[in-house]
Each structure stands twice: as C-alpha cells, then as structure tokens.
Amino acid sequence: VQLVESGGGSVRTGGSLRLSCAASGYTGSNSCWGWFRQAPGKEREWVALVRMGGVYTDYAASVKGRFTISAHNTNNTVFLQMGSLKPEDTGTYYCAAGAPYCAAGAGARIFPYWGQGTQVTVS
C-alpha cells in the first residue's frame, strides 16, 4: 500500500491550497481516511476525517469552517481543500488511510497506512 500526497507549498496568510492523497495497492472502500499535520517541535494532530464511500466527515476545531475534506471513491483519492490559511496551519501534512472506523478521539494509532507528508508553509 502506498499513499502519495501532493499539493503542498508556500502561501500567504489568507491564501488557499488543495492537498491530494492518492492510494495504490489499496481500495479503501468503507474505511476511514484522514489528514494529520505536524508542526516543528509539536506532536502530530488530526485535521480532518472522511469515510470513503460514505458521507461522514469531521474536523478539528482549529480548521472547521476553513478546510474541507472530500473523497473520490472510484479513484481512491482524498482531498483537503484549505482556505483562509493562517501561519499556525504551517506544518507537514500527512494522509492516513485504512482505519476501521472514524473517530476524532481515536487519534493516529488506528490508521495503518500513511503517506510521506507534504509541507505547507503559511507566512
């Protein structure tokens, strides 16, 4: 299983970015996918969750209303549309997949598959 993120970059405060996560070797149907991020010197934190093939989504309070997660079931791809970006959104963003359920409190440990990360810098 391989997850490949793309779409990171550097933007000004208030700008937008769209991250993509494409999976190979994994269909992911009905499993939970998510985006996490890690800033330098801080622990990894969850950002958004989506159930592939379903309608469930959830967001961390810090990004709710600004970020939108979506999933393309046919292509096994998950997106994170980020808007009104702030400097505190800076970090490495990781795609995760394969969790048997979506639960914000479950954290990263329930996800068996991870991407390599893509850097987002907001200044």
PDB file of C-alpha atoms in Angstrom:
ATOM      1  CA  VAL A   1       0.000   0.000   0.000  1.00  0.00           C
ATOM      2  CA  GLN A   2       1.318   3.392  -0.939  1.00  0.00           C
ATOM      3  CA  LEU A   3      -0.192   6.782  -0.214  1.00  0.00           C
ATOM      4  CA  VAL A   4       1.192   9.741  -2.119  1.00  0.00           C
ATOM      5  CA  GLU A   5       0.377  13.296  -1.095  1.00  0.00           C
ATOM      6  CA  SER A   6       0.716  16.314  -3.320  1.00  0.00           C
ATOM      7  CA  GLY A   7      -0.317  19.943  -3.394  1.00  0.00           C
ATOM      8  CA  GLY A   8       1.697  21.415  -0.570  1.00  0.00           C
ATOM      9  CA  GLY A   9       3.592  24.662  -0.906  1.00  0.00           C
ATOM     10  CA  SER A  10       4.086  28.149   0.451  1.00  0.00           C
ATOM     11  CA  VAL A  11       1.256  30.665   0.595  1.00  0.00           C
ATOM     12  CA  ARG A  12       0.476  33.988   2.194  1.00  0.00           C
ATOM     13  CA  THR A  13      -1.884  34.317   5.123  1.00  0.00           C
ATOM     14  CA  GLY A  14      -5.439  34.109   3.870  1.00  0.00           C
ATOM     15  CA  GLY A  15      -4.488  32.019   0.873  1.00  0.00           C
ATOM     16  CA  SER A  16      -5.647  28.566  -0.210  1.00  0.00           C
ATOM     17  CA  LEU A  17      -4.136  25.225  -1.050  1.00  0.00           C
ATOM     18  CA  ARG A  18      -5.567  21.888  -2.113  1.00  0.00           C
ATOM     19  CA  LEU A  19      -3.875  18.715  -0.972  1.00  0.00           C
ATOM     20  CA  SER A  20      -4.391  15.374  -2.681  1.00  0.00           C
ATOM     21  CA  CYS A  21      -3.726  11.860  -1.471  1.00  0.00           C
ATOM     22  CA  ALA A  22      -3.733   9.004  -3.945  1.00  0.00           C
ATOM     23  CA  ALA A  23      -3.607   5.382  -2.863  1.00  0.00           C
ATOM     24  CA  SER A  24      -2.174   2.440  -4.737  1.00  0.00           C
ATOM     25  CA  GLY A  25      -2.482  -1.156  -3.684  1.00  0.00           C
ATOM     26  CA  TYR A  26      -5.471  -0.364  -1.521  1.00  0.00           C
ATOM     27  CA  THR A  27      -9.125   0.121  -2.368  1.00  0.00           C
ATOM     28  CA  GLY A  28     -10.109   1.683   0.933  1.00  0.00           C
ATOM     29  CA  SER A  29     -13.793   1.161   0.428  1.00  0.00           C
ATOM     30  CA  ASN A  30     -15.808   2.000   3.559  1.00  0.00           C
ATOM     31  CA  SER A  31     -12.703   2.695   5.632  1.00  0.00           C
ATOM     32  CA  CYS A  32     -11.754   5.925   7.343  1.00  0.00           C
ATOM     33  CA  TRP A  33      -9.178   8.236   5.816  1.00  0.00           C
ATOM     34  CA  GLY A  34      -7.742  11.308   7.382  1.00  0.00           C
ATOM     35  CA  TRP A  35      -5.360  14.211   7.237  1.00  0.00           C
ATOM     36  CA  PHE A  36      -2.973  14.915  10.067  1.00  0.00           C
ATOM     37  CA  ARG A  37      -0.348  17.590  10.467  1.00  0.00           C
ATOM     38  CA  GLN A  38       2.783  18.136  12.487  1.00  0.00           C
ATOM     39  CA  ALA A  39       4.468  21.435  13.159  1.00  0.00           C
ATOM     40  CA  PRO A  40       8.133  21.614  14.201  1.00  0.00           C
ATOM     41  CA  GLY A  41       8.512  20.735  17.851  1.00  0.00           C
ATOM     42  CA  LYS A  42       4.889  19.706  18.207  1.00  0.00           C
ATOM     43  CA  GLU A  43       3.028  16.435  18.231  1.00  0.00           C
ATOM     44  CA  ARG A  44       1.125  15.174  15.231  1.00  0.00           C
ATOM     45  CA  GLU A  45      -2.512  16.272  15.349  1.00  0.00           C
ATOM     46  CA  TRP A  46      -5.524  15.255  13.401  1.00  0.00           C
ATOM     47  CA  VAL A  47      -7.058  17.746  10.998  1.00  0.00           C
ATOM     48  CA  ALA A  48      -9.949  16.056   9.209  1.00  0.00           C
ATOM     49  CA  LEU A  49     -11.548  12.646   8.714  1.00  0.00           C
ATOM     50  CA  VAL A  50     -13.696  11.181   5.957  1.00  0.00           C
ATOM     51  CA  ARG A  51     -15.295   7.808   5.420  1.00  0.00           C
ATOM     52  CA  MET A  52     -14.600   6.529   1.929  1.00  0.00           C
ATOM     53  CA  GLY A  53     -17.856   5.754   0.177  1.00  0.00           C
ATOM     54  CA  GLY A  54     -19.892   7.446   2.880  1.00  0.00           C
ATOM     55  CA  VAL A  55     -20.957  10.897   3.993  1.00  0.00           C
ATOM     56  CA  TYR A  56     -19.156  11.150   7.308  1.00  0.00           C
ATOM     57  CA  THR A  57     -16.680  13.968   7.778  1.00  0.00           C
ATOM     58  CA  ASP A  58     -15.231  15.573  10.861  1.00  0.00           C
ATOM     59  CA  TYR A  59     -12.840  18.422  11.509  1.00  0.00           C
ATOM     60  CA  ALA A  60     -10.612  19.639  14.248  1.00  0.00           C
ATOM     61  CA  ALA A  61     -11.944  22.800  15.842  1.00  0.00           C
ATOM     62  CA  SER A  62      -8.929  24.766  14.609  1.00  0.00           C
ATOM     63  CA  VAL A  63      -9.798  24.185  10.950  1.00  0.00           C
ATOM     64  CA  LYS A  64     -13.580  23.832  10.972  1.00  0.00           C
ATOM     65  CA  GLY A  65     -15.161  26.227   8.521  1.00  0.00           C
ATOM     66  CA  ARG A  66     -11.889  26.750   6.664  1.00  0.00           C
ATOM     67  CA  PHE A  67     -10.927  23.274   5.471  1.00  0.00           C
ATOM     68  CA  THR A  68     -12.978  20.746   3.527  1.00  0.00           C
ATOM     69  CA  ILE A  69     -12.135  17.062   3.196  1.00  0.00           C
ATOM     70  CA  SER A  70     -13.571  15.005   0.363  1.00  0.00           C
ATOM     71  CA  ALA A  71     -13.080  11.553  -1.088  1.00  0.00           C
ATOM     72  CA  HIS A  72     -13.235  10.162  -4.597  1.00  0.00           C
ATOM     73  CA  ASN A  73     -14.204   6.575  -4.043  1.00  0.00           C
ATOM     74  CA  THR A  74     -13.540   5.385  -7.595  1.00  0.00           C
ATOM     75  CA  ASN A  75     -10.020   6.761  -7.727  1.00  0.00           C
ATOM     76  CA  ASN A  76      -9.146   6.058  -4.089  1.00  0.00           C
ATOM     77  CA  THR A  77      -8.171   9.668  -3.665  1.00  0.00           C
ATOM     78  CA  VAL A  78      -8.788  12.029  -0.782  1.00  0.00           C
ATOM     79  CA  PHE A  79      -8.533  15.787  -0.942  1.00  0.00           C
ATOM     80  CA  LEU A  80      -8.128  18.542   1.605  1.00  0.00           C
ATOM     81  CA  GLN A  81      -9.192  21.983   0.430  1.00  0.00           C
ATOM     82  CA  MET A  82      -7.645  24.535   2.746  1.00  0.00           C
ATOM     83  CA  GLY A  83      -8.781  28.147   2.811  1.00  0.00           C
ATOM     84  CA  SER A  84      -8.212  31.254   4.918  1.00  0.00           C
ATOM     85  CA  LEU A  85      -4.835  29.822   5.816  1.00  0.00           C
ATOM     86  CA  LYS A  86      -3.064  31.082   8.900  1.00  0.00           C
ATOM     87  CA  PRO A  87       0.595  30.858   9.958  1.00  0.00           C
ATOM     88  CA  GLU A  88      -0.409  28.334  12.603  1.00  0.00           C
ATOM     89  CA  ASP A  89      -1.508  25.992   9.800  1.00  0.00           C
ATOM     90  CA  THR A  90       2.141  25.590   8.867  1.00  0.00           C
ATOM     91  CA  GLY A  91       3.449  22.057   9.113  1.00  0.00           C
ATOM     92  CA  THR A  92       3.884  18.749   7.372  1.00  0.00           C
ATOM     93  CA  TYR A  93       0.557  17.310   6.325  1.00  0.00           C
ATOM     94  CA  TYR A  94       0.129  13.552   6.261  1.00  0.00           C
ATOM     95  CA  CYS A  95      -2.533  11.450   4.640  1.00  0.00           C
ATOM     96  CA  ALA A  96      -3.673   8.368   6.517  1.00  0.00           C
ATOM     97  CA  ALA A  97      -5.934   5.521   5.455  1.00  0.00           C
ATOM     98  CA  GLY A  98      -7.306   2.172   6.446  1.00  0.00           C
ATOM     99  CA  ALA A  99      -8.857   2.867   9.819  1.00  0.00           C
ATOM    100  CA  PRO A 100     -11.822   0.569  10.518  1.00  0.00           C
ATOM    101  CA  TYR A 101     -13.849   3.463  11.865  1.00  0.00           C
ATOM    102  CA  CYS A 102     -13.809   7.244  12.039  1.00  0.00           C
ATOM    103  CA  ALA A 103     -13.466   8.733  15.496  1.00  0.00           C
ATOM    104  CA  ALA A 104     -11.815  12.046  16.226  1.00  0.00           C
ATOM    105  CA  GLY A 105     -10.696  10.892  19.647  1.00  0.00           C
ATOM    106  CA  ALA A 106      -9.055   7.736  18.360  1.00  0.00           C
ATOM    107  CA  GLY A 107      -6.043   9.577  17.039  1.00  0.00           C
ATOM    108  CA  ALA A 108      -3.397   8.359  14.653  1.00  0.00           C
ATOM    109  CA  ARG A 109      -2.984   4.876  16.090  1.00  0.00           C
ATOM    110  CA  ILE A 110      -5.967   3.365  14.281  1.00  0.00           C
ATOM    111  CA  PHE A 111      -4.565   4.208  10.838  1.00  0.00           C
ATOM    112  CA  PRO A 112      -2.280   1.509   9.389  1.00  0.00           C
ATOM    113  CA  TYR A 113      -1.280   3.348   6.216  1.00  0.00           C
ATOM    114  CA  TRP A 114       0.489   6.679   5.933  1.00  0.00           C
ATOM    115  CA  GLY A 115       1.885   8.918   3.257  1.00  0.00           C
ATOM    116  CA  GLN A 116       5.288  10.542   3.334  1.00  0.00           C
ATOM    117  CA  GLY A 117       3.933  14.003   4.041  1.00  0.00           C
ATOM    118  CA  THR A 118       3.768  17.269   2.159  1.00  0.00           C
ATOM    119  CA  GLN A 119       4.935  20.599   3.517  1.00  0.00           C
ATOM    120  CA  VAL A 120       2.577  23.540   3.931  1.00  0.00           C
ATOM    121  CA  THR A 121       4.043  26.897   4.877  1.00  0.00           C
ATOM    122  CA  VAL A 122       1.878  29.940   5.572  1.00  0.00           C
ATOM    123  CA  SER A 123       3.529  33.301   6.146  1.00  0.00           C
TER     124      SER A 123
END
